[in-house]
Each structure stands twice: as structure tokens, then as C-alpha cells.
Coordinates of C-alpha atoms in Angstrom, one line a residue:
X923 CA 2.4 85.1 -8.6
X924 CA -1.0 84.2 -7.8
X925 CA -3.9 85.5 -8.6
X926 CA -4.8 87.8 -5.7
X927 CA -1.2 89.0 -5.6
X928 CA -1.2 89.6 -9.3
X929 CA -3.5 92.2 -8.2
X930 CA -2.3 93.8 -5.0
X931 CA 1.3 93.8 -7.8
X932 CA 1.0 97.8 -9.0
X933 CA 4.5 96.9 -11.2
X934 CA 6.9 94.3 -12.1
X935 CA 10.5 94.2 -13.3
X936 CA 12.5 91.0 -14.3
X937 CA 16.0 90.5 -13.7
X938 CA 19.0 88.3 -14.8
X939 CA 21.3 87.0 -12.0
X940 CA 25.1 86.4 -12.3
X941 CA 24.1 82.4 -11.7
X942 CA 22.5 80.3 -14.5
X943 CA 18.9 79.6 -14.1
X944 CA 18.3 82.4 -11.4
X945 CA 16.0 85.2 -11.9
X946 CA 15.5 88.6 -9.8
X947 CA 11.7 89.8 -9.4
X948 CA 11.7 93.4 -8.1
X949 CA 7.9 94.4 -7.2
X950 CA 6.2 97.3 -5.7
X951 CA 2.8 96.8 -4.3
X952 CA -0.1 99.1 -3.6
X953 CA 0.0 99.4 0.1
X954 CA 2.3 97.8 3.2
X955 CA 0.0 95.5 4.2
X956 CA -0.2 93.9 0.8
X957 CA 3.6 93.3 1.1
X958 CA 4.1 91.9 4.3
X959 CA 1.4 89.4 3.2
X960 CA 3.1 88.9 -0.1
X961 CA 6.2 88.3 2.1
X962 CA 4.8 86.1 4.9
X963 CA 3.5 83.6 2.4
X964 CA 5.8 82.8 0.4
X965 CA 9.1 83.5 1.9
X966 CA 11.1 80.9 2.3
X967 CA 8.5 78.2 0.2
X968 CA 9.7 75.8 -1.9
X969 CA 9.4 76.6 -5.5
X970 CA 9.1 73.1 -6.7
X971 CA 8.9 69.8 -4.3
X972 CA 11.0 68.0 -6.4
X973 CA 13.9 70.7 -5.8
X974 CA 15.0 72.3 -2.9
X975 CA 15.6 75.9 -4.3
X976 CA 13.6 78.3 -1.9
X977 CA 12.0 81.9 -2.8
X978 CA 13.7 84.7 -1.2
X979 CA 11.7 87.6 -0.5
X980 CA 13.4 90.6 1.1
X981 CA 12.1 94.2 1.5
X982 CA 14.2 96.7 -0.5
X983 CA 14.3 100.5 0.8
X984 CA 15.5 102.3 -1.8
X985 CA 17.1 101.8 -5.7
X986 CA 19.8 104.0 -7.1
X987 CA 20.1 103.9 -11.0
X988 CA 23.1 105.2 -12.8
X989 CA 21.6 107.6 -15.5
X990 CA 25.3 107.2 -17.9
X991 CA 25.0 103.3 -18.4
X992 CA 21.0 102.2 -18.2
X993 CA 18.8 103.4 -20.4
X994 CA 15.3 105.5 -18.9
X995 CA 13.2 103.2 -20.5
X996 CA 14.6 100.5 -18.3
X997 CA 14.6 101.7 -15.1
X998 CA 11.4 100.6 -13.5
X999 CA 9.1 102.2 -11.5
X1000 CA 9.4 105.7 -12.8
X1001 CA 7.0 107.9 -14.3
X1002 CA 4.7 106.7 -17.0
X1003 CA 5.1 108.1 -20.5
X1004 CA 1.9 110.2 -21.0
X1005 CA -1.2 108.0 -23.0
X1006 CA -1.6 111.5 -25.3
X1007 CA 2.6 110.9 -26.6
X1008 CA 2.9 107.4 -26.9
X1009 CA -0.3 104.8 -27.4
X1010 CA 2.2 101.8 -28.1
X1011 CA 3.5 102.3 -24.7
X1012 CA 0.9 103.0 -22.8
X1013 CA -1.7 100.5 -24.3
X1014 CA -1.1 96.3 -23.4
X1015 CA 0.1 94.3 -26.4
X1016 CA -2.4 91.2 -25.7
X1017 CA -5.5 92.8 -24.8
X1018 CA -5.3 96.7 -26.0
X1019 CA -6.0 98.7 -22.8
X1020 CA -4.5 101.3 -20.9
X1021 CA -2.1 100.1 -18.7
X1022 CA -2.7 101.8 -15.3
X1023 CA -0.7 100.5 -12.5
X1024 CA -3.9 101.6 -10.4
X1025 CA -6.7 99.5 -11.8
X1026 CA -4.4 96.4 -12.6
X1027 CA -0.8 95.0 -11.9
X1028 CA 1.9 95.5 -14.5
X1029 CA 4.9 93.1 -15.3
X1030 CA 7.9 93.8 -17.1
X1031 CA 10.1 91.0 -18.3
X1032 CA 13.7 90.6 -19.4
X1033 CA 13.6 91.6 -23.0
X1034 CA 11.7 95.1 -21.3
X1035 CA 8.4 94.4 -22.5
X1036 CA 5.4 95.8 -20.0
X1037 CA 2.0 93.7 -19.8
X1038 CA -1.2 93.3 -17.6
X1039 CA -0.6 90.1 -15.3
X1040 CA -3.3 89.1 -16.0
X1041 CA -2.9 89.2 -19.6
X1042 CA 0.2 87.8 -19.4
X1043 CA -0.7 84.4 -17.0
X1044 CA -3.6 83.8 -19.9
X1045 CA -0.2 83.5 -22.6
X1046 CA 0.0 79.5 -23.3
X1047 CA 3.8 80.5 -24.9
X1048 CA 6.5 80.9 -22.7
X1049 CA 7.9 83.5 -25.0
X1050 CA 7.1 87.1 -25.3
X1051 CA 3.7 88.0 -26.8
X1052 CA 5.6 91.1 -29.3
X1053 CA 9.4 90.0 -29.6
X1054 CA 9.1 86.4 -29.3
X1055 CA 11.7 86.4 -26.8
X1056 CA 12.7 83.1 -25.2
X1057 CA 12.9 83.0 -21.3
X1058 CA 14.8 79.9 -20.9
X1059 CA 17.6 78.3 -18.7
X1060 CA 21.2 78.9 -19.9
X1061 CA 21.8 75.5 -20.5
X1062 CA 24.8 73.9 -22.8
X1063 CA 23.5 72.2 -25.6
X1064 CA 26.5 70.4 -26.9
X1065 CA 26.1 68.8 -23.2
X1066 CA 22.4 68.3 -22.6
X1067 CA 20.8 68.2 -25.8
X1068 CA 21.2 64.1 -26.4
X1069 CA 20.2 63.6 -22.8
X1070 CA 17.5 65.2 -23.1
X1071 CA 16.2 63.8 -26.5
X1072 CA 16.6 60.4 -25.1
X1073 CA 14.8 61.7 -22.6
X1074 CA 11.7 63.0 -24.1
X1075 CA 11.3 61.6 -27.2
X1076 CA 10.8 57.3 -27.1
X1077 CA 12.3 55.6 -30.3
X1078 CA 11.0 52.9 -31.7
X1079 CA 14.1 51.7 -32.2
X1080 CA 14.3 50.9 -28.2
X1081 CA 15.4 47.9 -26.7
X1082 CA 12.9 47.6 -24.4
X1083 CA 9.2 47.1 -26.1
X1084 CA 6.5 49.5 -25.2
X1085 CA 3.4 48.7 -24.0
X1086 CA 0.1 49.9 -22.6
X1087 CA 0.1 50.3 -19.0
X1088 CA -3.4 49.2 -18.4
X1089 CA -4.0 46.5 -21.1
X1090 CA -0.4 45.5 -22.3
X1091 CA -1.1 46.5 -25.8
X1092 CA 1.6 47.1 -28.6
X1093 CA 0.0 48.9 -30.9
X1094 CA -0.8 52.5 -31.1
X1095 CA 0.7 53.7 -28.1
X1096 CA 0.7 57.3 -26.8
X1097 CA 3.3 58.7 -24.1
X1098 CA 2.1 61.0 -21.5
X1099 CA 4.1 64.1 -21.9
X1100 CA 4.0 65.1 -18.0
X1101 CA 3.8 61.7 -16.3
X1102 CA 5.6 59.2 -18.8
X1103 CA 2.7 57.0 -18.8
X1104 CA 2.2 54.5 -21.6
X1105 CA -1.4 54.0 -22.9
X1106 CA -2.8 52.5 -25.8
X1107 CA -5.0 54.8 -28.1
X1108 CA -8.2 55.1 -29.7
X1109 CA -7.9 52.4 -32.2
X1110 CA -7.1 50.1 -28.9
X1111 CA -9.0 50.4 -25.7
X1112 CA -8.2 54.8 -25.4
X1113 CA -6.9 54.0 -22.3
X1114 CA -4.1 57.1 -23.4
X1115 CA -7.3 59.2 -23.3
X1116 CA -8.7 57.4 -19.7
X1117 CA -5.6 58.8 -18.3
X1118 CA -5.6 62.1 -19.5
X1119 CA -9.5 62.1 -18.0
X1120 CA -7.9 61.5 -14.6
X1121 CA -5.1 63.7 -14.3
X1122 CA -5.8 66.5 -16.9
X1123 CA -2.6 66.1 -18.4
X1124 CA -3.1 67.5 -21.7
X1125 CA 0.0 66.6 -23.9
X1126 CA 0.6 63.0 -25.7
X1127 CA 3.2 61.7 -27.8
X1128 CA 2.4 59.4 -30.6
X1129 CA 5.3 56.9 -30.1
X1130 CA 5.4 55.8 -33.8
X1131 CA 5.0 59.1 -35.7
X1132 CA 6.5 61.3 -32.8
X1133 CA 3.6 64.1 -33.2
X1134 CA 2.1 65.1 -30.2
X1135 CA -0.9 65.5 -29.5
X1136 CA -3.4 68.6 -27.3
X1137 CA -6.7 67.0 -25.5
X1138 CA -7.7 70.8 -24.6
X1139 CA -7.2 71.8 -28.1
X1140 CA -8.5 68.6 -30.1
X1141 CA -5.5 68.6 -32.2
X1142 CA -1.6 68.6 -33.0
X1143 CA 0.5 70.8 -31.4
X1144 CA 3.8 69.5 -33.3
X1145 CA 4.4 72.6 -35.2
X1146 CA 4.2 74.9 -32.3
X1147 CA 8.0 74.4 -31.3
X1148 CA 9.9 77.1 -31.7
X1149 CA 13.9 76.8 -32.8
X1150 CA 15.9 78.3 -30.7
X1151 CA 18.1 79.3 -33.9
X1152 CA 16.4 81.9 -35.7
X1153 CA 12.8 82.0 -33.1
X1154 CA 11.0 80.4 -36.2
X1155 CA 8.0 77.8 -35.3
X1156 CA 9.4 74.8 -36.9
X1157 CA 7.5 71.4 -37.2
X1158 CA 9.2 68.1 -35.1
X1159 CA 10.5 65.7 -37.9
X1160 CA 8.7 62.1 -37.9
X1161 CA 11.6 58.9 -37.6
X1162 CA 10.2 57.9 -40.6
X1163 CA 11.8 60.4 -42.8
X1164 CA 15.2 60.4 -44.4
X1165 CA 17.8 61.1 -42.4
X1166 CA 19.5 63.0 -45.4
X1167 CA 16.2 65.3 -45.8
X1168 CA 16.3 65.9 -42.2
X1169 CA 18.1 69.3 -40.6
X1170 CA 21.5 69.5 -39.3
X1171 CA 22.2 67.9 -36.1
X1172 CA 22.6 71.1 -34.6
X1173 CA 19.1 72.3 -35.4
X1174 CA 17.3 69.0 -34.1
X1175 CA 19.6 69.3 -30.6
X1176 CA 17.9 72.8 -30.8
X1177 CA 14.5 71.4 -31.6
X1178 CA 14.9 69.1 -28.5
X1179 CA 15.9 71.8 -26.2
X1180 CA 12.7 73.9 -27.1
X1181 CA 10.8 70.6 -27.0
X1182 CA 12.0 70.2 -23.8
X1183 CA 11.2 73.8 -22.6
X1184 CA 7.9 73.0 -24.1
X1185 CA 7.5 70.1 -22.0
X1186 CA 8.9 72.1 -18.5
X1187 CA 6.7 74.8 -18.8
X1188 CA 3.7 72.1 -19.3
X1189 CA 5.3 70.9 -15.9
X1190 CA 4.8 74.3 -14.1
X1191 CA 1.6 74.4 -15.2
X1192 CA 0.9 71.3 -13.8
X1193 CA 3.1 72.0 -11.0
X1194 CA 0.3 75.2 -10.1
X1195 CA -2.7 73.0 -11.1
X1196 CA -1.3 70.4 -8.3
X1197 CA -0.2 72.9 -5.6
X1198 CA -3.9 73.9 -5.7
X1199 CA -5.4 71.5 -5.9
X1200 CA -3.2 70.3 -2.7
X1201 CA -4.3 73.6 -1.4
X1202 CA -7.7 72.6 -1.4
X1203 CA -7.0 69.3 -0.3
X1204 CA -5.2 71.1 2.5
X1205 CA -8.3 73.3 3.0
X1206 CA -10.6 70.2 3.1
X1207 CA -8.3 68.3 5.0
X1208 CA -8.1 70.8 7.5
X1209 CA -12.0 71.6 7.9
X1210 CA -12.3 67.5 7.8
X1211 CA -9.8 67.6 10.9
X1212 CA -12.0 71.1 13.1
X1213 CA -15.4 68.6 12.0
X1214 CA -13.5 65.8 13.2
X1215 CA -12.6 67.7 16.6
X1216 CA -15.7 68.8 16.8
X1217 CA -17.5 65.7 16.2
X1218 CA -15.0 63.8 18.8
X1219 CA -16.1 66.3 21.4
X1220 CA -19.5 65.8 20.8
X1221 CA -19.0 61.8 20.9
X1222 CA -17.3 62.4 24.7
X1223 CA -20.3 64.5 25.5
X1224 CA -22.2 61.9 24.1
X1225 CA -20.2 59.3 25.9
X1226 CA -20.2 60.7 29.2
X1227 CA -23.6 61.3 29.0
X1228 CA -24.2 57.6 28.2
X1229 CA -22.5 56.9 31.2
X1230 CA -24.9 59.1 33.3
X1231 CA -27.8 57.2 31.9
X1232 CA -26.3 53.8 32.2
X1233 CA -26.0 55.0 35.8
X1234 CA -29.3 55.9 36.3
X1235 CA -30.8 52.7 34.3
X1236 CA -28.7 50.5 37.1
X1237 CA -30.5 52.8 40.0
X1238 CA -34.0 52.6 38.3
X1239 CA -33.5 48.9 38.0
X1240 CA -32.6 48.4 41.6
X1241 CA -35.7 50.4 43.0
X1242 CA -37.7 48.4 40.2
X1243 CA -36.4 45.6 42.3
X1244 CA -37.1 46.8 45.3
X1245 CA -40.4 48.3 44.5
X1246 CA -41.5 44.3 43.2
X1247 CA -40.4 43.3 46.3
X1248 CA -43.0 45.8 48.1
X1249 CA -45.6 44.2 45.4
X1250 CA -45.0 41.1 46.1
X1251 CA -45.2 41.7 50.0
X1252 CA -48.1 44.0 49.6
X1253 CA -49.7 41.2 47.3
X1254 CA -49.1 38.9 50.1
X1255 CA -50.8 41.2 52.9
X1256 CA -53.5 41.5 50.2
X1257 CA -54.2 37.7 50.1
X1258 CA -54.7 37.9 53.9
X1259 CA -56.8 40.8 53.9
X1260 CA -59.1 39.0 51.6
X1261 CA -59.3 35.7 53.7
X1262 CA -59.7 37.7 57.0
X1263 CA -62.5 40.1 54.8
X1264 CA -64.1 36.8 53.8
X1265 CA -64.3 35.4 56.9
X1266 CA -65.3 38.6 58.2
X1267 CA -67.8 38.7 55.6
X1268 CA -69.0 34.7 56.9
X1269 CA -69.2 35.9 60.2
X1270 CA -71.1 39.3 59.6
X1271 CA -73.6 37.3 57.9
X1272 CA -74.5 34.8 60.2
X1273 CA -74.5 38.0 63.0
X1274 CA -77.3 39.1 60.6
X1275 CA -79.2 36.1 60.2
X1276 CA -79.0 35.4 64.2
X1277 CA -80.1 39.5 64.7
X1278 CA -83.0 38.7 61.8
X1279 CA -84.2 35.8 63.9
X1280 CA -84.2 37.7 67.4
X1281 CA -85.7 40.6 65.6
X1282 CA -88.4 38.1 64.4
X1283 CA -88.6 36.8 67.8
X1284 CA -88.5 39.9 69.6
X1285 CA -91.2 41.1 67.2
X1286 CA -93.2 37.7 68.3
X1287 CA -92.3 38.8 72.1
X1288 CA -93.8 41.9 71.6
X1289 CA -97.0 41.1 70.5
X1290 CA -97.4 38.1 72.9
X1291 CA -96.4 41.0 75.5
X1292 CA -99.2 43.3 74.3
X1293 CA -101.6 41.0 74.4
X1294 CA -101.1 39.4 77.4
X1295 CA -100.8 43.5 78.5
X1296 CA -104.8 43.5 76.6
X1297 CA -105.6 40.2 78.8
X1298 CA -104.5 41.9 82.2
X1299 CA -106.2 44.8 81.5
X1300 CA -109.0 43.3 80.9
X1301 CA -108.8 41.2 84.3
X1302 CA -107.7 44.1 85.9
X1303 CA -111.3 45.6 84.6
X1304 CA -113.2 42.9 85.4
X1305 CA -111.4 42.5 89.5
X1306 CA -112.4 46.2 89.4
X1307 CA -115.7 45.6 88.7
X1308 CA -116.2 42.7 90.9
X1309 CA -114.4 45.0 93.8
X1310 CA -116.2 47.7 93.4
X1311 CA -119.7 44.6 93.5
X1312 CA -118.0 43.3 97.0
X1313 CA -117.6 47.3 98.2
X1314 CA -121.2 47.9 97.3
X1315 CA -122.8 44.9 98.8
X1316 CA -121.1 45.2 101.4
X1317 CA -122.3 48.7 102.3
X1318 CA -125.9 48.0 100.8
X1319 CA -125.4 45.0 103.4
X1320 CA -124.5 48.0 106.2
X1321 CA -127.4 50.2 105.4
X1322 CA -130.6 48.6 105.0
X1323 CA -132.0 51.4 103.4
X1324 CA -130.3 51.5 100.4
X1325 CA -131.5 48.4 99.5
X1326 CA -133.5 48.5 95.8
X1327 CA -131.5 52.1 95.1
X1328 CA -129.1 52.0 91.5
X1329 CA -126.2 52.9 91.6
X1330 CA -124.3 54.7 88.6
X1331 CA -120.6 54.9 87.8
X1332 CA -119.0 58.1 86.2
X1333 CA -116.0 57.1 84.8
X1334 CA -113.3 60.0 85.9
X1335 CA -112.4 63.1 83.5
X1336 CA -108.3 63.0 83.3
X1337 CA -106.7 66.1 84.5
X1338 CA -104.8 68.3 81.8
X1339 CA -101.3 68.1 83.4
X1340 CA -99.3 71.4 82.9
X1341 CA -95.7 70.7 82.5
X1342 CA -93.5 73.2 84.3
X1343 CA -91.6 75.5 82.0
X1344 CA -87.9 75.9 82.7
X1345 CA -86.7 79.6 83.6
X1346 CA -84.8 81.4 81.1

């Protein structure tokens, strides 16, 4: 279970099936809606993706126990024993609180044990926490135990030589526990280390003394195997000792077995660590592909928007074209309009200089005019005079008696002419 459905869990209870390796979860969660979740997710999934066993998850209406045959204390999901009776029972074995299905999931395994899920997902053993119970495979181990010791544990005493993956060296070599890779150790180039730095793989085998090392714990986790004989935590015996000091041969197949549980339940916790970490690959991968989307229909917007201004470039360039054309034809009628303006210009001023001249010469006109105008009335004065002698002689010749008289002139007073007003 993860670790939101740990929670949504309000009790647990393991079961044994008929078939080897085949277990029977039954759970009951804290509302519908936390089932059908539960049930839509992981329905039908793969358990591993190097098998093709698939989790069935079915909804059960209702459970029937027979009373005569099954003890109380195993039937699940019945009433509580009361805190105030029994504090062993009502109290969690690995962390010491209440166990409440209402604050926090419970889980019951095989050998009837009840724990926090919590609590029990932090337990690095893969046996109970009070009993020591084993929850392993039924597997024959007159059949598989040789297999698997071949298997997991390298001998020196190979055909084929070992070497470091990376650099090739002999010496000191440690065997990834999860992987199988080869790689030399700190004495050579730590390239054993460089790996587990890249994958997190945190168990090593010492190919020479066949201890194995923990990179979490900074230290040997040899003598945490458990035999499968008495449950006792035995250490893994080194090749280099006697083989007449070492156990029977049935113990060591057992040894291997639990080695090799030891080594499988490392596997599905590196199986988890994977899946989510390809979860959030998954995540990223899928938030990579809406930015990608998104980012794609933002380039066609860009795109066709492009092509809208490439379009209005090529019109913008052909009425630049057309509108030098107009310069050039409007510098052309310019050039003209200056020659015609200069010779405008040319002519204008020799109209000026010929008008200064006849202004000059009119001017000379005029006073010649006016003073021929002074000459004429001056002989028109003087033929006045002289008429007006002739009239008077002539009379004075007439009349005798006027002779010796004087005669006086009175030169006329000028009328004051009154212009005639116009009626209004």
C-alpha cells in the first residue's frame, strides 16, 4: 500500500491462499469513496514488470465467520478489546501508542499480529517486529537452495575471472546485491561506491570474504541473516574457513534461502523506489508533453503570425516601390520647375530693369513735361500781356481822349465753387 492509502486503510488482515506464493489482503476503508479509488488504481496493475502476476481487487459485501473452528481473536474487523482490560493489545509493538483505527490505519499479518502501517512500512526486516515470524515463499529447499546460492553468492573458485566493470580491475571487487554489477573498491578506484551513488543501491558483496556490506548504514550487515531453522540471526560463513568447522549443509541451504529473501525484499524496495521514481518521471514527462503542446501552439500562432507579417513586409515593399517611383517622377517635375522658375526668375528681372529704366525715363518725361508746361505758361502770360497791349492801343488809337490816361489791371478773385451734394 502506499502511503496515502496506508491512511484512508482503517484495518488490515492477511491471508494464506491454497497456492504457493499467494497472499489474501482483506481491507476495510474509512469511507466509499476511499475504496473505489483504492480499487480504480490499482486493479488490475502489475505487481512487478518483470512478472505478469496482476492485483486483484474485488469489493466484498459481507463475511461470515464460523464461531466453533476460528478463534475471536482472529476474526478481523470486530470490536476492539477495551484500552482499560488489555494495554498489550491495544498499544502498537514498534512505536507504543494506541492503536485507533480512526486516527491511523491498522494491519494485521499472518502470524495475527496488529500494527500501525505506518509503523510497520518503517520495519527494514521482513519478519515480524514481536514473534519474528518469517513471511516467505513456500519454496522447496532441497530443489532451490543450490540454484540459488550459485546465484547470489560469486565464488572465487569461478571459471570465469571477475573484474571491475568500469576499470577492469581484479582486485578487491564488490558485487552489487540488486543489479549484479562488478566494481572495484576503495583500495582501487571505489568505482563499487560510484555506482551505489548513482542508483542508490545500498547492498555490496565482498567477492573474496563474502560479507556484505550497507552504504546507508556505514557498515556490515552479514550477521543480520536470519536461519530459517530455529529464527536465530546467524552470521554468513567466509570461503576461507574450514569446511569441517562450517554448519551442516542443510543449515547453509537455509542460510542461502534467507540470504536470498534478504536480497528479494531489497528488490521490492527497490522495486517501490523505481516505480516512483517512474511516477515522477511519468509526472514530468507528462507536464513536459501539456508545455510541449502548449509551446507548439504558441509556435503556429507564432508561425502564422509570421506569415501575416511576411505578407505585409512584401505589400509595404511594393508601395515602397511605388512610392520611389512617385519620387523619382516628382524629382523629375521638380528639376523642371526649377529651370522654368530660373528662367522665370531671368526674365522677371530684366522686366524689372526695362520697368526701372522707363520709370527713370518717365520720371525724365515728366519733368521735361512740367517745364515745358512752366515755359507755355509763361508765353501764354506774356501773349496775354501783349494782347491785352494790341486791345488797348487799339482802343486808345479809337478814342483820342484817352490818350495819357493809366490803365490798371485787377487780376480776378476765383469763385468758391460749391459742389452739389447728392440727396440721401
Amino acid at each position: 500500500m502506499g502511503g496515502a492509502a496506508a491512511y484512508e486503510v482503517a484495518l488490515s488482515h492477511f491471508y494464506t491462499d491454497t497456492s504457493p506464493d499467494t497472499y489474501s489482503v482483506l481491507l476495510k476503508f474509512r469511507d466509499p469513496y476511499s475504496a473505489n479509488s483504492y480499487y480504480k488504481q490499482y486493479n488490475d496493475r502489475l505487481f512487478s514488470s518483470m512478472e505478469p502476476e496482476k492485483c486483484q481487487v474485488v469489493y466484498v459485501e459481507s463475511i461470515e465467520f464460523n464461531a466453533d473452528t476460528i478463534s475471536p481473536s482472529t476474526i478481523p474487523f470486530t470490536q476492539q478489546v477495551d484500552l482499560e482490560q488489555d494495554d498489550l493489545l491495544s498499544a502498537c509493538p514498534v512505536c507504543l501508542e494506541p492503536m485507533d483505527e480512526k486516527s491511523s490505519g491498522l494491519l494485521t499479518i499472518l502470524c495475527q499480529h496488529t500494527f500501525h502501517c505506518h509503523c510497520l512500512s518503517k520495519w527494514g526486516d521482513g519478519s515480524c517486529p514481536v514473534c519474528r515470524y518469517s513471511q516467505k515463499p513456500h519454496r522447496s529447499i532441497e530443489t532451490e537452495s543450490a540454484q540459488t546460492a550459485d546465484q547470489t553468492l560469486p565464488m572465487r573458485d569461478s571459471n570465469d575471472e571477475n573484474e571491475c566493470a568500469t576499470c577492469h580491475a581484479t582486485e578487491h571487487l564488490w558485487v552489487c546485491l540488486i543489479c549484479g554489477n562488478v566494481g572495484c573498491g576503495r583500495y582501487e578506484n571505489a568505482h563499487a561506491y560510484e555506482h551505489y551513488r548513482q542508483t542508490d543501491h545500498l547492498y555490496s558483496l565482498e567477492i573474496e570474504t563474502q560479507r556484505v556490506w550497507d552504504y546507508a548504514g556505514d557498515g556490515y550487515v552479514h550477521r543480520l541473516i536470519q536461519n530459517a531453522v530455529d529464527g536465530k540471526l546467524v552470521e554468513l560463513p567466509s570461503t576461507t574457513e574450514d569446511s569441517n568447522v562450517s554448519a551442516s549443509q542443510e543449515k547453509l541451504e537455509a542460510i542461502s534461502l534467507e540470504y536470498n529473501y534478504l536480497l528479494t525484499s531489497q528488490l521490492d524496495s527497490q522495486q517501490l523506489y523505481y516505480e516512483s521514481q517512474m511516477d515522477q518521471v511519468a509526472a514530468q514527462l507528462s507536464d513536459m508533453r501539456s508545455k510541449t503542446r502548449s509551446l507548439l501552439a504558441e509556435a503556429d500562432q507564432i508561425q502564422a503570425e509570421n506569415k501575416r507579417l511576411e505578407a505585409e513586409n512584401l505589400e509595404k515593399e511594393k508601395q515602397i516601390v511605388e512610392f520611389t517611383k512617385g519620387k523619382e517622377k516628382a524629382d523629375k517635375k521638380l528639376e523642371s520647375w526649377k529651370e522654368k522658375c530660373e528662367t522665370t526668375k531671368a526674365v522677371w528681372l530684366e522686366e524689372k530693369e526695362m520697368t526701372n529704366s522707363l520709370l527713370e525715363n518717365n520720371s525724365l518725361l515728366l519733368k521735361c513735361m512740367e517745364d515745358r508746361e512752366k515755359a507755355i505758361k509763361e508765353l501764354s502770360d506774356q501773349v496775354r500781356d501783349l494782347m491785352f497791349f494790341l486791345e488797348a492801343r487799339e482802343k486808345v488809337q479809337g478814342h483820342p481822349e484817352l490818350e495819357g490816361g493809366s490803365v490798371e489791371t485787377r487780376t480776378p478773385q476765383p469763385r468758391s465753387k460749391r459742389g452739389k451734394g447728392k440727396r440721401s
